[in-house]
Tab-separated table of C-alpha atoms in Angstrom:
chain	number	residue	atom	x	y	z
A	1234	UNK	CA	-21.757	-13.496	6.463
A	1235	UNK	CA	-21.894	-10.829	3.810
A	1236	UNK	CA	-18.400	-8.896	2.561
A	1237	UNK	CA	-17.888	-5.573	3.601
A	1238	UNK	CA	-17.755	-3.439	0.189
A	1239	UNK	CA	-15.203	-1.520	1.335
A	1240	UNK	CA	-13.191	-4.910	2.211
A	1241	UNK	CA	-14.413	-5.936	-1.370
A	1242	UNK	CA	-13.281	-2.714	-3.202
A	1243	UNK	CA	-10.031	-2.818	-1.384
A	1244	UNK	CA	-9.198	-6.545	-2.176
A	1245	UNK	CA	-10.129	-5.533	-5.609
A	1246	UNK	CA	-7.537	-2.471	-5.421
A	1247	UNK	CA	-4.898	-4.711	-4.273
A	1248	UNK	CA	-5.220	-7.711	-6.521
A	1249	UNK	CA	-4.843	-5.032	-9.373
A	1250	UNK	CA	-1.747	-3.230	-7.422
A	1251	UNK	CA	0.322	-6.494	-7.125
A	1252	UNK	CA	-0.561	-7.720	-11.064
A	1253	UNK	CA	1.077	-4.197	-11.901
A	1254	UNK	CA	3.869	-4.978	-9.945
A	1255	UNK	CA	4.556	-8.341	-11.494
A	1256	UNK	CA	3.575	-6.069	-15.580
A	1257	UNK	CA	6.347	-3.774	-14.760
A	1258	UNK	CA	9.045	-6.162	-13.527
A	1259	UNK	CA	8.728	-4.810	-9.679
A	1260	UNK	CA	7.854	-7.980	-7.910
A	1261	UNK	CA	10.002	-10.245	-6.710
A	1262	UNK	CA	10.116	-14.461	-5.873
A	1263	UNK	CA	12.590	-13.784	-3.593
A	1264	UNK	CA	11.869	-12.349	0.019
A	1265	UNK	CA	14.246	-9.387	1.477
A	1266	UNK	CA	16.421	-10.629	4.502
A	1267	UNK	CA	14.600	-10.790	8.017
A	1268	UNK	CA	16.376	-8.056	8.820
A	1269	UNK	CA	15.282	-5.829	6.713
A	1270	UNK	CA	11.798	-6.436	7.820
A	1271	UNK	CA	12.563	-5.783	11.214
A	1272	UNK	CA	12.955	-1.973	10.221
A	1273	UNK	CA	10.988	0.502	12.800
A	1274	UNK	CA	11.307	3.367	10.595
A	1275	UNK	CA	7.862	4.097	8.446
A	1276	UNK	CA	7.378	2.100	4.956
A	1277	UNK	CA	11.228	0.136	6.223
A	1278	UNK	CA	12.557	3.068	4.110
A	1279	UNK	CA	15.961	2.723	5.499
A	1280	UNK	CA	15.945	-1.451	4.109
A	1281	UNK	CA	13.361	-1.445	1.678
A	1282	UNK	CA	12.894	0.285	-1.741
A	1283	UNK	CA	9.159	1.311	-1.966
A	1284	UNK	CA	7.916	-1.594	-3.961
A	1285	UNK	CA	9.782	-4.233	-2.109
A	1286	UNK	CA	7.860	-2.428	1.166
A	1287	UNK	CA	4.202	-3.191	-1.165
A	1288	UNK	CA	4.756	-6.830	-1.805
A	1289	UNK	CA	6.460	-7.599	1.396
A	1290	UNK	CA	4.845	-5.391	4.365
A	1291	UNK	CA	1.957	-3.406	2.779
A	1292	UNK	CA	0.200	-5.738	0.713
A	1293	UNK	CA	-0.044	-8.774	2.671
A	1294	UNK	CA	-0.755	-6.828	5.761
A	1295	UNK	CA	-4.424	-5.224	4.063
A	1296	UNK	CA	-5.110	-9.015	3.427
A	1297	UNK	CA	-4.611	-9.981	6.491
A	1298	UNK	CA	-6.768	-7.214	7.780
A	1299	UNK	CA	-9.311	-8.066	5.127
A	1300	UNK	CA	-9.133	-11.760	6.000
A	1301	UNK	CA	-10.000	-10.891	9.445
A	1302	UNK	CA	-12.729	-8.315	9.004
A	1303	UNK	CA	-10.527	-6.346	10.668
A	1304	UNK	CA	-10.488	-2.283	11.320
A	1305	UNK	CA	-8.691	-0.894	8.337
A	1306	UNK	CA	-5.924	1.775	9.110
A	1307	UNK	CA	-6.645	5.468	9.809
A	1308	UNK	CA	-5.091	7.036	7.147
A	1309	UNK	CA	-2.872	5.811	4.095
A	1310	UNK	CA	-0.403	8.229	2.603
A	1311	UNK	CA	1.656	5.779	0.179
A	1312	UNK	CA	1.022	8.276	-3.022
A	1313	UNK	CA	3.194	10.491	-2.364
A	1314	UNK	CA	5.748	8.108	-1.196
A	1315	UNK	CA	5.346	6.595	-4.396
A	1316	UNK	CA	5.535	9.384	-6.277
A	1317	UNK	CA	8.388	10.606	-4.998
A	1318	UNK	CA	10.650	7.958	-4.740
A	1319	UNK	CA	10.016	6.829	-8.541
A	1320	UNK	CA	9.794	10.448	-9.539
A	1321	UNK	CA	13.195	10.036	-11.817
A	1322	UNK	CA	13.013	6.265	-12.720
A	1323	UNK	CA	12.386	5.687	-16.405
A	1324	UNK	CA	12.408	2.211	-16.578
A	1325	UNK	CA	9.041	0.964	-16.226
A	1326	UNK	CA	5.533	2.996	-16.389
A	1327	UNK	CA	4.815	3.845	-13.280
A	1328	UNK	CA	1.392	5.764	-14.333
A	1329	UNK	CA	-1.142	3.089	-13.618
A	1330	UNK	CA	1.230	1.922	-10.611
A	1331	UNK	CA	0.484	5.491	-8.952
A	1332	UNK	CA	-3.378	5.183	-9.779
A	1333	UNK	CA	-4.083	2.483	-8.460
A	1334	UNK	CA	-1.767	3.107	-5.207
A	1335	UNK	CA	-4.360	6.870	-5.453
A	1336	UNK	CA	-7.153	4.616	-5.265
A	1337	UNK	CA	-6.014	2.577	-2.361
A	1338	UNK	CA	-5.479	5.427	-0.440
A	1339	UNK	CA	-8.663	7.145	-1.515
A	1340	UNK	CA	-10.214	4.093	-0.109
A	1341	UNK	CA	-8.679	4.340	3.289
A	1342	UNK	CA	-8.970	7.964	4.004
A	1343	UNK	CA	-12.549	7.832	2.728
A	1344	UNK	CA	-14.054	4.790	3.769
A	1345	UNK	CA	-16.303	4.457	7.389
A	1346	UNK	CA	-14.130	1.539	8.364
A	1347	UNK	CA	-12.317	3.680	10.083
A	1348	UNK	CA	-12.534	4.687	14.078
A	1349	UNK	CA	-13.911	7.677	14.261
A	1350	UNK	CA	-11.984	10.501	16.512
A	1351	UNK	CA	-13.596	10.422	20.572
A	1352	UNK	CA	-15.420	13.610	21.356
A	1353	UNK	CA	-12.639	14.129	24.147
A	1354	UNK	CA	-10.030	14.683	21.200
A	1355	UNK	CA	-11.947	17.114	18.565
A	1356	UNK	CA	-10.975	20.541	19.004
């Protein structure tokens, strides 16, 4: 069976995302409590700072979806998330962090992995 190259390119994306992580002191050995996974409200904001939600939820959830050949999401918004929420932090570089979390969105919203919208819905 041959890779997708969108599968490919994402891996690639993601591999790169979590090595920043671990450069800039943002990844963790230690898992968040249970709980805090069990958070309904989009990226766990209310129990999760934004990178915890990458390593934890986001992360291991595209490999899994990789893994399985899966259908990729619909859309991925994380940038400006990210952006946002380390807007005022000074203590580690988050300019290659953003890129490459730019680039795994670009690859989402743009790639034909994607279900495309029925005829019924288009207006």
């Amino acid at each position: 069976m041959t890779a997708n190259p969108i599968h490919l390119e994402l891996r690639d994306h993601l591999q790169q995302l979590e090595a920043e992580l671990q450069v800039q002191k943002l990844w963790s050995a230690t898992a968040p409590d249970p709980k805090a996974l069990e958070s309904t409200i989009p990226f766990m904001f209310d129990t999760l700072k934004i990178h915890e939600w990458l390593q934890w939820v986001y992360i291991p959830r595209l490999h899994a979806v990789i893994d399985a050949n899966g259908v990729l999401p619909h859309q991925s918004h994380v940038f400006p998330l990210a952006e946002h929420e380390w807007e005022k932090r000074t203590d580690f570089d988050k300019r290659h962090l953003l890129r490459l979390i730019n680039r795994i969105d670009a690859t989402l919203n743009g790639c034909a992995m994607t279900p495309d919208t029925p005829p019924e819905e288009k207006h």
